[in-house]
Coordinates of C-alpha atoms in Angstrom, one line a residue:
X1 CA 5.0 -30.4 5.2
X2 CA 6.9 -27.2 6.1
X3 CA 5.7 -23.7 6.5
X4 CA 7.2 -20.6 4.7
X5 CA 8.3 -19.4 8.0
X6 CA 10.9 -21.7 7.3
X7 CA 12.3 -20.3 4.5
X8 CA 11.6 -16.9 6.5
X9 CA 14.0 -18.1 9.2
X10 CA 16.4 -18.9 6.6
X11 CA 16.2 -15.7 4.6
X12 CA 16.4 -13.8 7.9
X13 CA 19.5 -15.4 9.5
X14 CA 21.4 -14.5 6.3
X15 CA 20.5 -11.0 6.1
X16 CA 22.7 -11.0 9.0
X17 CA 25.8 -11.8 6.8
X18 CA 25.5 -8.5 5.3
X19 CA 25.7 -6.2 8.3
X20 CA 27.0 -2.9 8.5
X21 CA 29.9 -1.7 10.2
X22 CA 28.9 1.5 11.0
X23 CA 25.0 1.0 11.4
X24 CA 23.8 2.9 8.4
X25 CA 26.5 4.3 6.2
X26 CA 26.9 1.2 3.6
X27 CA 26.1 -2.5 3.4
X28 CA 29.7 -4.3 3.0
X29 CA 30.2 -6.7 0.6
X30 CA 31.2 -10.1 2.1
X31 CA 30.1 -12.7 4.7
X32 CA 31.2 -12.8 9.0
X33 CA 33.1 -15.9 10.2
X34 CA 30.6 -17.4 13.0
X35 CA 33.8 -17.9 15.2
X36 CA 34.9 -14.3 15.1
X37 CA 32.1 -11.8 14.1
X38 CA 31.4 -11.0 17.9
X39 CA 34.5 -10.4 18.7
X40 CA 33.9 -6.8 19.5
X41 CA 31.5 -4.2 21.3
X42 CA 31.5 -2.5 17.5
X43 CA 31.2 -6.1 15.4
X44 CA 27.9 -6.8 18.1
X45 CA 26.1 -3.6 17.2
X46 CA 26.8 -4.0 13.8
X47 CA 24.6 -7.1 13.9
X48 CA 21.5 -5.5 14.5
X49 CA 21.7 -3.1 12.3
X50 CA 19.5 -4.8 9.5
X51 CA 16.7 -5.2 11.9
X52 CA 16.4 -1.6 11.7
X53 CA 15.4 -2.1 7.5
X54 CA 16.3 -5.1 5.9
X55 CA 13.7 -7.2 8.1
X56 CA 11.2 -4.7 7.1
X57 CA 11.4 -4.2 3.7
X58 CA 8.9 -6.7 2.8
X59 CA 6.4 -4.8 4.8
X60 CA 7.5 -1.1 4.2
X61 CA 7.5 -1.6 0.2
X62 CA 3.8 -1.5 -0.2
X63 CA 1.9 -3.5 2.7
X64 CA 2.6 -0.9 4.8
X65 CA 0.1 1.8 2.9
X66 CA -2.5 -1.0 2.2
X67 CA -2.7 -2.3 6.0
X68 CA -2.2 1.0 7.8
X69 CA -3.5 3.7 5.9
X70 CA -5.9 2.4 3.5
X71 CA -8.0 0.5 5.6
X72 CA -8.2 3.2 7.6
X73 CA -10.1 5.0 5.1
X74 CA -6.8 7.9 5.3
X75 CA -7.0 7.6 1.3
X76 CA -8.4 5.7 -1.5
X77 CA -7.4 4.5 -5.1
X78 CA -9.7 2.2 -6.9
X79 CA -6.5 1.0 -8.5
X80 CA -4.0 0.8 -5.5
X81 CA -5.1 -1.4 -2.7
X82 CA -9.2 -0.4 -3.0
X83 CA -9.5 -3.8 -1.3
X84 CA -8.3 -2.3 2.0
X85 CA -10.8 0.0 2.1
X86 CA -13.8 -1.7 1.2
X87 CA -13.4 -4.8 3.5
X88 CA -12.8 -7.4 0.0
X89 CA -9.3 -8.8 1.2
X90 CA -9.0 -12.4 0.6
X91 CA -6.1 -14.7 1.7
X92 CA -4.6 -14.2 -1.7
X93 CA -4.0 -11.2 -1.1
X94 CA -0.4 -10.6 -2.3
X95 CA 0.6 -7.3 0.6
X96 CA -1.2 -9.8 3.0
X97 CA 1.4 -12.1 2.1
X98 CA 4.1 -10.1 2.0
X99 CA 3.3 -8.3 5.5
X100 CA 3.2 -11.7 7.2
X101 CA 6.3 -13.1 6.0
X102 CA 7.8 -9.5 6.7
X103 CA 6.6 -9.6 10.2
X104 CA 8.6 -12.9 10.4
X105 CA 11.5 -11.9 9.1
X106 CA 12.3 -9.5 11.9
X107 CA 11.3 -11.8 14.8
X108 CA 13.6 -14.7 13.2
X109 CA 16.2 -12.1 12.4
X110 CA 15.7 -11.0 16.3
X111 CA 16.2 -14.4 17.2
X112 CA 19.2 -15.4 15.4
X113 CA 20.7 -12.5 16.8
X114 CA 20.1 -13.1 20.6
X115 CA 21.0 -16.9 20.1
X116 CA 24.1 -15.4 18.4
X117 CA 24.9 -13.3 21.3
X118 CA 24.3 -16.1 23.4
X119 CA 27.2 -18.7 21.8
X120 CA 28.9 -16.6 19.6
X121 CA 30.8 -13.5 21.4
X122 CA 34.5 -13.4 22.1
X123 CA 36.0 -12.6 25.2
X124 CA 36.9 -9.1 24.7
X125 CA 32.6 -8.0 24.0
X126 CA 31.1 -6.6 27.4
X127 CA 27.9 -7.6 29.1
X128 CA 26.7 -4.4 28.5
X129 CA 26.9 -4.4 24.9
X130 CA 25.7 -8.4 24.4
X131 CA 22.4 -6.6 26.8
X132 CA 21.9 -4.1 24.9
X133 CA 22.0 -5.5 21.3
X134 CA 19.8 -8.3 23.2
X135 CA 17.5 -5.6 24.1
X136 CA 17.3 -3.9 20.5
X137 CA 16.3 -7.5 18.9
X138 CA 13.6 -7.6 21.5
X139 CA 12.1 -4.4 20.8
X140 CA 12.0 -4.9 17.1
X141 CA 10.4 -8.3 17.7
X142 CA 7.8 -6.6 20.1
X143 CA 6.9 -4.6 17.3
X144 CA 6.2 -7.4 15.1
X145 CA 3.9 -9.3 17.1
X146 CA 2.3 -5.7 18.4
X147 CA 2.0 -5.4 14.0
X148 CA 0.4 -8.7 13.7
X149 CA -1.7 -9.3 16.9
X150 CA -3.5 -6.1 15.5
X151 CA -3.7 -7.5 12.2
X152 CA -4.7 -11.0 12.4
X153 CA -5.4 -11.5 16.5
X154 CA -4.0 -15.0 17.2
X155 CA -0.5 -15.4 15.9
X156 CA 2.7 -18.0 16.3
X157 CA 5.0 -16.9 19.1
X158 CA 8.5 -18.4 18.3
X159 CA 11.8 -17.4 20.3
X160 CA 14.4 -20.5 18.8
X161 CA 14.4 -20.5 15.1
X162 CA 16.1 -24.2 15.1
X163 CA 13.0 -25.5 17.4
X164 CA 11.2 -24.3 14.3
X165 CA 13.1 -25.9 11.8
X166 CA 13.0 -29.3 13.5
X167 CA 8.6 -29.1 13.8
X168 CA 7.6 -26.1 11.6
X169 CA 3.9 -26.5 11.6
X170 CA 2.8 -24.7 14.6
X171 CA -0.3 -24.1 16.2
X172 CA -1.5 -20.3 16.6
X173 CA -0.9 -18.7 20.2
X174 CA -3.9 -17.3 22.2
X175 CA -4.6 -13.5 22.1
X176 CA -3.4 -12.7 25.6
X177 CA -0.3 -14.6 25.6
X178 CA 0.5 -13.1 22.6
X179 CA 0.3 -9.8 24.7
X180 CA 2.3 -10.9 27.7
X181 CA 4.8 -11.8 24.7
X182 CA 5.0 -8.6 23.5
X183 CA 4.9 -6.9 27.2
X184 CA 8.0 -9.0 28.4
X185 CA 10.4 -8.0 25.1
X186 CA 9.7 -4.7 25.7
X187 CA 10.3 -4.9 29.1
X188 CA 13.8 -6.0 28.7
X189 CA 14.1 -3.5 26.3
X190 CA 13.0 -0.9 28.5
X191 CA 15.6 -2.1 31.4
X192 CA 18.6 -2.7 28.7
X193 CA 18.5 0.1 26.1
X194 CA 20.2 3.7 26.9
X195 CA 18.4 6.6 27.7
X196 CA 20.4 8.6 24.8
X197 CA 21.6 6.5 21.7
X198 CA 24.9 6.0 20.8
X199 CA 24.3 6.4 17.5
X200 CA 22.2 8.1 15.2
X201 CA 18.6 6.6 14.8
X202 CA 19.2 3.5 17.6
X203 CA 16.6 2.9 20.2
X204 CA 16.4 4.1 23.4
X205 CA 14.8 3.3 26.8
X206 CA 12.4 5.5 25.9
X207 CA 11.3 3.9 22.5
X208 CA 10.5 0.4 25.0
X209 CA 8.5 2.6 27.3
X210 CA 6.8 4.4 24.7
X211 CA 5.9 1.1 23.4
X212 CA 5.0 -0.2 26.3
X213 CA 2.3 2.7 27.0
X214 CA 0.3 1.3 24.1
X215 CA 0.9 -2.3 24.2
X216 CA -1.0 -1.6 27.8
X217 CA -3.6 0.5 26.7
X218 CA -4.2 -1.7 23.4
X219 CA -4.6 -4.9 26.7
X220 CA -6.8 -2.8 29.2
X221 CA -10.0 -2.8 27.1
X222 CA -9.2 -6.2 24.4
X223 CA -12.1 -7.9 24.2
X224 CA -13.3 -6.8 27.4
X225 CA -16.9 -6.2 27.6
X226 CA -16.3 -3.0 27.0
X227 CA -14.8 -1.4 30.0
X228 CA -11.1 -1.4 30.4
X229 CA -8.5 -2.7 32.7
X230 CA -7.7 -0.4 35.2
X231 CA -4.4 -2.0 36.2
X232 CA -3.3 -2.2 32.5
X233 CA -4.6 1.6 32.3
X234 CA -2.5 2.7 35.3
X235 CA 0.7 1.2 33.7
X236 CA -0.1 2.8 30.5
X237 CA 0.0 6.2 32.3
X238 CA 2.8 5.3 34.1
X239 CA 5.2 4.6 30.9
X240 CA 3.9 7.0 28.8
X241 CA 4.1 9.8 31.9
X242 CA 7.4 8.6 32.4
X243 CA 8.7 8.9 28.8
X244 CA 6.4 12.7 28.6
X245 CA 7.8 14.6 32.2
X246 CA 11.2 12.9 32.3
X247 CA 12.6 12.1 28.8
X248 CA 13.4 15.6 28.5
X249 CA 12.1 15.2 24.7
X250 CA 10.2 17.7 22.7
X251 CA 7.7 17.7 19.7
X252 CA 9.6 19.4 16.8
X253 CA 8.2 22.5 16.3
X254 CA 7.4 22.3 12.8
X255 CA 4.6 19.4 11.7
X256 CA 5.8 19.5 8.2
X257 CA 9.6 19.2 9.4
X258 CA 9.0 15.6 10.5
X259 CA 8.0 14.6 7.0
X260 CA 11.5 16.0 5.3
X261 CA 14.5 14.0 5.0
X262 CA 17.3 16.5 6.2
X263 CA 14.8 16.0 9.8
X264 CA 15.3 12.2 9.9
X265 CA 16.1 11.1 13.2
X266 CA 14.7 14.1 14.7
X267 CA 14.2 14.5 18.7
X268 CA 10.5 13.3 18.2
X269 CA 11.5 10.1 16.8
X270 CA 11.5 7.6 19.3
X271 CA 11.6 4.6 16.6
X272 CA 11.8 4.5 13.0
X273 CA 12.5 2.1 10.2
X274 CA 16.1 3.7 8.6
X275 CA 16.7 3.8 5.2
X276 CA 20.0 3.9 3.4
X277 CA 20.3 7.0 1.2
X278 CA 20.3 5.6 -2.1
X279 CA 20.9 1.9 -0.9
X280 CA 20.5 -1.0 -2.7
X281 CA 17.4 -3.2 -3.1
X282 CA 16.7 -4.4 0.5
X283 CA 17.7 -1.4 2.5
X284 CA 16.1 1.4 0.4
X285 CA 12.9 3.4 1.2
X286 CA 10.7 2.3 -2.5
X287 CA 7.5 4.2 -1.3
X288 CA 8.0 7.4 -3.0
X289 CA 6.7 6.2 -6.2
X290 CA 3.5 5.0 -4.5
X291 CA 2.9 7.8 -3.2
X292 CA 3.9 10.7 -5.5
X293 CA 0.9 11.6 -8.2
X294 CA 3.5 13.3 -10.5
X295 CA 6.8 14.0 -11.9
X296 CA 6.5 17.8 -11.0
X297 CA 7.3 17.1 -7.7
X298 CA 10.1 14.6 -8.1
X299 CA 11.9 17.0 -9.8
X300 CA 11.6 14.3 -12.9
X301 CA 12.3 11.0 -10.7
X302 CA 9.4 8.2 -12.0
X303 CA 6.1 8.0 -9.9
X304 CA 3.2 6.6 -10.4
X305 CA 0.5 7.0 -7.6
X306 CA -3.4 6.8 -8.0
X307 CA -3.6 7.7 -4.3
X308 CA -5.5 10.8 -2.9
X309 CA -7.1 11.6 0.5
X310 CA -10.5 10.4 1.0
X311 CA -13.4 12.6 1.7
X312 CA -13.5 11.4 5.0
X313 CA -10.5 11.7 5.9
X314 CA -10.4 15.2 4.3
X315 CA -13.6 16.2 6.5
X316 CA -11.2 15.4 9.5
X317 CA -9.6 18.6 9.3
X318 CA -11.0 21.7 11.5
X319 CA -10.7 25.3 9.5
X320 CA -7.4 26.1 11.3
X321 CA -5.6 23.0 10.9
X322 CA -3.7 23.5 7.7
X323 CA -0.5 22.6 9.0
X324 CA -1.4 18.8 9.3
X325 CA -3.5 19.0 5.9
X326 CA -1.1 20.7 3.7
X327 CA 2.1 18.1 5.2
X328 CA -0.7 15.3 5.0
X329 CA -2.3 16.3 1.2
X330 CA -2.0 18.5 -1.5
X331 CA -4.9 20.4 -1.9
X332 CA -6.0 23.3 -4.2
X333 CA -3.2 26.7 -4.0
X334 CA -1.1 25.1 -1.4
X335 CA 2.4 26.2 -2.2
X336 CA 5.8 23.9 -0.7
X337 CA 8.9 26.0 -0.8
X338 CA 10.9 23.3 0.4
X339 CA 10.1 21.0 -2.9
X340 CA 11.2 22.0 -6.5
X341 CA 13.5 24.4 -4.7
X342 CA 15.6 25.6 -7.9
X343 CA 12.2 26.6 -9.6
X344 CA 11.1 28.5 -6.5
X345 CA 8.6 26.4 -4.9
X346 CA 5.6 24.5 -6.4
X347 CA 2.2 25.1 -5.8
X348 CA -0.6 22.1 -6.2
X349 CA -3.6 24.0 -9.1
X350 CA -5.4 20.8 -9.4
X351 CA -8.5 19.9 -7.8
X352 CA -7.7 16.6 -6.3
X353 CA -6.1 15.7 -3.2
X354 CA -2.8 13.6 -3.8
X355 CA -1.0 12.1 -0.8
X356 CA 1.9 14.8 0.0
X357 CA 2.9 13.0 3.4
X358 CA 6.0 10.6 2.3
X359 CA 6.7 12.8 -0.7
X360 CA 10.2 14.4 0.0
X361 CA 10.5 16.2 -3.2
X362 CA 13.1 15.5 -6.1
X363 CA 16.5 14.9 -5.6
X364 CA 19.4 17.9 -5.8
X365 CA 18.6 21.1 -3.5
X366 CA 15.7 19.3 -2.1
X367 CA 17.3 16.0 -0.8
X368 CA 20.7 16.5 -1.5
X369 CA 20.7 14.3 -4.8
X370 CA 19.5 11.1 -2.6
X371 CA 16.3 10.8 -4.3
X372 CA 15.2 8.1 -7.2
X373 CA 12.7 5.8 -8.2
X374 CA 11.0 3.3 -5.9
X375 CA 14.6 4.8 -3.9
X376 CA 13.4 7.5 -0.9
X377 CA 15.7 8.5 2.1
X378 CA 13.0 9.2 4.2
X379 CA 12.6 6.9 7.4
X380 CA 9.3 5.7 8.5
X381 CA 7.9 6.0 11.9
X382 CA 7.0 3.6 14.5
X383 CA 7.0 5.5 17.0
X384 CA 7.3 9.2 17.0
X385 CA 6.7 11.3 20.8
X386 CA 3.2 12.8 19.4
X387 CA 1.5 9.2 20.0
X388 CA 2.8 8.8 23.4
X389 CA 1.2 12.3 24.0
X390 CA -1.7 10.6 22.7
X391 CA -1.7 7.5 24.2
X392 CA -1.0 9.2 28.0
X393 CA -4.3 11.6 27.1
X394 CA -6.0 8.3 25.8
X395 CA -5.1 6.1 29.3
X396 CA -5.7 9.3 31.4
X397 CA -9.4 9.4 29.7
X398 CA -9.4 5.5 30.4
X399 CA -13.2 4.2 31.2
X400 CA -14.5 7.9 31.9
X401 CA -17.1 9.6 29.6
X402 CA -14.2 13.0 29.6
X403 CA -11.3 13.8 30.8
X404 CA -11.4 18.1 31.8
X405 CA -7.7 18.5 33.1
X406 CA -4.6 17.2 34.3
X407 CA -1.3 15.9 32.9
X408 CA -3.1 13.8 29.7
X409 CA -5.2 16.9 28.9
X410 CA -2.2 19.3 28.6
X411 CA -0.1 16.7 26.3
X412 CA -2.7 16.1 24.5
X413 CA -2.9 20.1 24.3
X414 CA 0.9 20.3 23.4
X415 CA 0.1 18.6 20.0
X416 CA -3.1 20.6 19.1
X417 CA -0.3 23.6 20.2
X418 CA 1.7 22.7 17.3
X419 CA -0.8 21.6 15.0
X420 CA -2.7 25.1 14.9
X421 CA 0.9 27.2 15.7
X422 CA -0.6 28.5 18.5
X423 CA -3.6 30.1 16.9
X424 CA -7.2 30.0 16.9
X425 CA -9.5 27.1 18.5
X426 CA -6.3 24.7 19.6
X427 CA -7.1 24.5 23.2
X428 CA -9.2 22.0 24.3
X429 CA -10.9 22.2 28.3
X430 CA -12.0 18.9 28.1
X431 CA -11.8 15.6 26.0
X432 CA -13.8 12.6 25.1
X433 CA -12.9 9.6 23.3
X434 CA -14.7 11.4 20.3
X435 CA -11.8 13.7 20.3
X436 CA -9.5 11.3 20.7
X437 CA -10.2 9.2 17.8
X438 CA -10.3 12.7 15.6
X439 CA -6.6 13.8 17.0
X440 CA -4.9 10.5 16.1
X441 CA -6.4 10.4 13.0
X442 CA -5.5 13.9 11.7
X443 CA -2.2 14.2 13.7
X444 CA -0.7 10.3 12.6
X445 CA -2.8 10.3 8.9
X446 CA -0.6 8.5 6.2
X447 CA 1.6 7.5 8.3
X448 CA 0.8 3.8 8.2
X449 CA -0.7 3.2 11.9
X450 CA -3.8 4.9 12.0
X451 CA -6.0 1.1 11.2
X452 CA -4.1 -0.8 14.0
X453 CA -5.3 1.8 16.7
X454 CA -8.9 1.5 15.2
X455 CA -8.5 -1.9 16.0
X456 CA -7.7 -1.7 19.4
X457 CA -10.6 1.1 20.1
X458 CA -12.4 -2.0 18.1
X459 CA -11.6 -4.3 20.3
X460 CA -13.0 -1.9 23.2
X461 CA -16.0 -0.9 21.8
X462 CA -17.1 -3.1 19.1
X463 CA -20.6 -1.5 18.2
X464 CA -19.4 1.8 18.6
X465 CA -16.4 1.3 16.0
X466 CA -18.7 -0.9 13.6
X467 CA -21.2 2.0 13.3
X468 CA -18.2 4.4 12.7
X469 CA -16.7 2.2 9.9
X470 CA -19.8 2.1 8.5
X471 CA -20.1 5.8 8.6
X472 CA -16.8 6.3 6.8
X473 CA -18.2 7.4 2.8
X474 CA -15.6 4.1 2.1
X475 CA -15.1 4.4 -1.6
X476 CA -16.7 6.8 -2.3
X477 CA -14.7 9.7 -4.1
X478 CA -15.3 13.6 -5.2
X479 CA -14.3 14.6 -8.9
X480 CA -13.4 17.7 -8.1
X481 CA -12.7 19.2 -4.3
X482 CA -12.1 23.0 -4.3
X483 CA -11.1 25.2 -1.3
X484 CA -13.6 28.8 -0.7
X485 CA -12.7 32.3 0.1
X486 CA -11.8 31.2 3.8
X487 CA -10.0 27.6 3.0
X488 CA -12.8 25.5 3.8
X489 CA -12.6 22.6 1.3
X490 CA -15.9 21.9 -0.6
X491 CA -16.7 18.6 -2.0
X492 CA -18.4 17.8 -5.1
X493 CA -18.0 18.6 -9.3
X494 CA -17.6 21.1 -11.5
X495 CA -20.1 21.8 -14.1
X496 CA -19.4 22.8 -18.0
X497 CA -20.3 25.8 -17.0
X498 CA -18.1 26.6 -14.7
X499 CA -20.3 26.5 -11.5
X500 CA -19.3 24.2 -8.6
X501 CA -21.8 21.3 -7.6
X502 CA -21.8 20.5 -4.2
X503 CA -23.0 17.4 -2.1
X504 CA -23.0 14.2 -1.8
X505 CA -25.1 13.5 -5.0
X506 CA -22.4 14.4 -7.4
X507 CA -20.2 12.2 -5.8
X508 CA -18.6 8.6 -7.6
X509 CA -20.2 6.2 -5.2
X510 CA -18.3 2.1 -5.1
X511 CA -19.3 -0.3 -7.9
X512 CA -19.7 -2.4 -4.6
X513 CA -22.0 -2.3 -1.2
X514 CA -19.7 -2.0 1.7
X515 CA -20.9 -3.2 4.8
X516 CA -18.3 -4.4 7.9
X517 CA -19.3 -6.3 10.3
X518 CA -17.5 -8.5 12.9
X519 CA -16.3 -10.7 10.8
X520 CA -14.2 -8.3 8.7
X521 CA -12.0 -6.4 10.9
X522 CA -9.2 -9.0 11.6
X523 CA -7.2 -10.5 8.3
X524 CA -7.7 -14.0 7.0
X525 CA -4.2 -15.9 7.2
X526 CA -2.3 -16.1 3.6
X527 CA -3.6 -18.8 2.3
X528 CA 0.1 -20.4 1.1
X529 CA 0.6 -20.5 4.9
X530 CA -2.2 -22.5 5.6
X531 CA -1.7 -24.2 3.0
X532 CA 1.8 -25.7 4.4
X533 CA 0.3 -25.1 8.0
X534 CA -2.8 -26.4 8.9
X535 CA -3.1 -25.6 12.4
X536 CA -3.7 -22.0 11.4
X537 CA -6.7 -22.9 11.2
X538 CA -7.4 -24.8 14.3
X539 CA -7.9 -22.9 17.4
X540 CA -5.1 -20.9 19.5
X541 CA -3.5 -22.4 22.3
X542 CA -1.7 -21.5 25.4
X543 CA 2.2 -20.6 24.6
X544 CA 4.8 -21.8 27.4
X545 CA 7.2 -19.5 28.4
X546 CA 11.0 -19.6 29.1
X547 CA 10.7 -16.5 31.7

């Protein structure tokens, strides 16, 4: 019986027939010749180019919002994923499905590519270019597994596609191999890739290292007991202190800049899913019609999202933090000059809170006519240089109850900095992981990555995380959310007679009791994979590795 990662392996080793000759700007028509594709420095980077969006379409068309952002509790829809948030996923699910086989379309694509490089380059390609592309495969299948091992724990490690076609049904790999997996890709990446891209939106050294700083941090306190690793802790400061003091890197000064597409591939972005402008069915960015409530601010482009912010999420926000809210939500009066440009601006007047993160606008003056439907040229993030911040103030704060100064503090400081624009209550003297919890969730909300962190904070302190879940209003939603005199949002309904109800007794509770317990944080396994595989359901066992 053979698994769909078969027909994964197959998918993804033909993507790479239709590689781009200059990374990015079109996807030729046409097929390589095995004996002569490598045959130059330019032809080699070519053929990694669809690791960089084609392996991830799968995952970035809806998955993405379900797995990262809704079971985070960042948003709800009781039409659009509500399954996320209130802990009822089955393996039926259809984003389950289609994450997993995504996941495995860029580590077989990753393979093919380095097994490529390995018996299929002319002459005239250098070493440095066969390392390097080498490296970019590796980081993109770190990610993966990083993806998965948060999503489901125990995964298949796999590093020769044909070794897979010969004996597909494979056992799962244990937890902390799947780790040292991970650590050693990025690794090599972190030793191959340049410290400045050659092109546009490529990886860098400081993408791996980046990486690497959470990878580390997500190891010191897995399943632990509760206290973390102080070795893995050390080297989680190390990488992420590396890429902070000596990148020479900055945050973008403007919050909402990152979110607009004439900002892709900004100095912040360290990693990112790229998106062809308009591309085909594959390579395009489909998420704006997910995301976007309405017409009005497509400039006419067809959306259809039930999404809004959810109360909790909402209630993350401190008085002075617009910035983040109003490039993360629309709420009440919040006016965008940067979207329906030609009609002046448009200003939200309902009293919802529609996701705004993701939605660029319409097409013309706003994006330069590359907008459509389900077609966005907006990249998405993997890494951008606020969560390394993060993640350095996170491993500096490491097993101690606060952390009151130092390098983590002051980068962790730089992105309240930005976040308030320098005003009011940014500063912070001293942190706890209370504090950090609330700054990655406010500073990375709707961007698809805020579950697999609560995961790893899980995975530290179980009880602790449980009772926070639990505390999370999950589905529960106001009909009306108005902002006062001082723009302090207020949650609640109001009446016919024109007076605002407040409190959590006019809210719409869930149709269903949510409680999450142990048992719920990791995802079942598609069943159509264990269906064809078996062993996924027997327990994981030790990988063997080649270095």
């Amino acid at each position: 019986m053979k698994s769909k990662i078969l027909s994964v392996i197959i998918i993804g080793t033909a993507l790479l027939s239709g590689c781009q000759d200059s990374f990015l700007d079109r996807v030729p028509e046409g097929s390589y010749v095995d004996a002569n594709f490598y045959s130059s420095d330019d032809a080699l980077a070519a053929a990694t180019a669809p690791l960089y969006n084609r392996a991830w379409f799968d995952y970035n068309q809806r998955a993405i919002v379900a797995i990262g952002s809704a079971r985070a509790n960042d948003m709800y829809s009781p039409w659009g994923h509500p399954e996320f948030t209130t802990f009822q996923v089955t393996a039926l699910n259809d984003q389950l499905a289609n994450s997993w086989k995504s996941f495995y379309s860029v580590i077989t694509m990753a393979n093919s590519v380095i097994q490529d490089i390995k018996t299929k380059c002319g002459p005239d390609v250098s070493e440095e270019a066969k390392n390097k592309a080498i490296a970019e495969a590796r980081l993109m299948r770190g990610c993966a597994y990083f993806y998965m091992l948060r999503a489901w724990g125990p995964v298949i490690l796999m590093e020769d596609n044909q070794a897979v076609v010969d004996n597909p049904v494979l056992p799962l790999n244990r937890e902390e191999d799947v780790f040292q997996f991970i650590i050693n890709d990025f690794t090599y990446a972190a030793e191959n890739l340049p410290e400045t891209a050659d092109q546009q939106g490529r990886a860098t050294s400081w993408a791996a290292k980046g990486m690497l700083a959470k990878v580390y941090l997500a190891r010191a306190g897995w399943k632990k007991g509760g206290q973390r690793d102080e070795g893995d802790l050390e080297l989680a400061k190390q990488y992420a202190g590396d890429v902070c003091e000596n990148s020479g890197l900055e945050l973008l000064p403007n919050y909402e800049d990152l979110f607009k597409y004439k900002f892709n591939n900004n100095e912040e972005s360290l990693l990112a899913m790229q998106w062809v402008p308009l591309g085909e069915w594959g390579v395009c960015n489909t998420l704006l019609a997910d995301l976007a409530f309405s017409t009005e601010v497509t400039g006419g482009v067809n959306v259809w999202s039930s999404f809004a912010a959810s109360i909790d999420m909402l209630q993350q926000y401190e008085l002075g933090d617009t910035l983040r809210r109003n490039a993360t939500f629309f709420t009440q009066g919040t006016y965008y000059p940067y979207i329906c440009i030609a009609d002046g601006g448009y200003t939200y007047t309902g009293t919802g809170a529609p996701i705004k993160k993701g939605v660029v606008g319409g097409p013309d003056d706003d994006n330069d006519g590359y907008v459509q439907s389900m077609n966005s040229p907006l990249n998405t993030y993997i890494l951008r240089l606020a969560d390394v911040y993060l993640t350095y103030a996170e491993a500096c704060l490491g097993n101690n109850a606060s952390l009151t100064g130092g390098a983590g503090l002051e980068y962790f400081n730089k992105v309240r900095y930005r976040a308030f624009n320098g005003k009011g209550n940014w500063e912070r003297q001293s942190i706890d992981f209370e504090d950090i919890i609330h700054e990655r969730r406010v500073e990375f909300s709707m961007e698809y990555c805020n579950w697999y962190d609560m995961v790893t904070w899980y995975c530290w302190k179980p009880d602790y995380m449980l009772n926070y879940f639990n505390n999370q209003l999950r589905g529960y939603q106001a009909p009306d959310i108005i902002k006062d005199e001082s723009g302090y949002l207020r949650f609640g309904t109001m009446g016919n007679d024109g007076v605002f109800q407040e409190g959590e007794e006019y809210y719409d509770e869930p149709q269903i009791e949510i409680f999450i317990s142990d048992d719920d944080i990791f995802f079942p396994y598609p069943e159509a994979d264990v269906i064809q595989n078996p062993l996924l359901n027997e327990d994981p066992v030790p990988y063997t590795f080649n270095e």
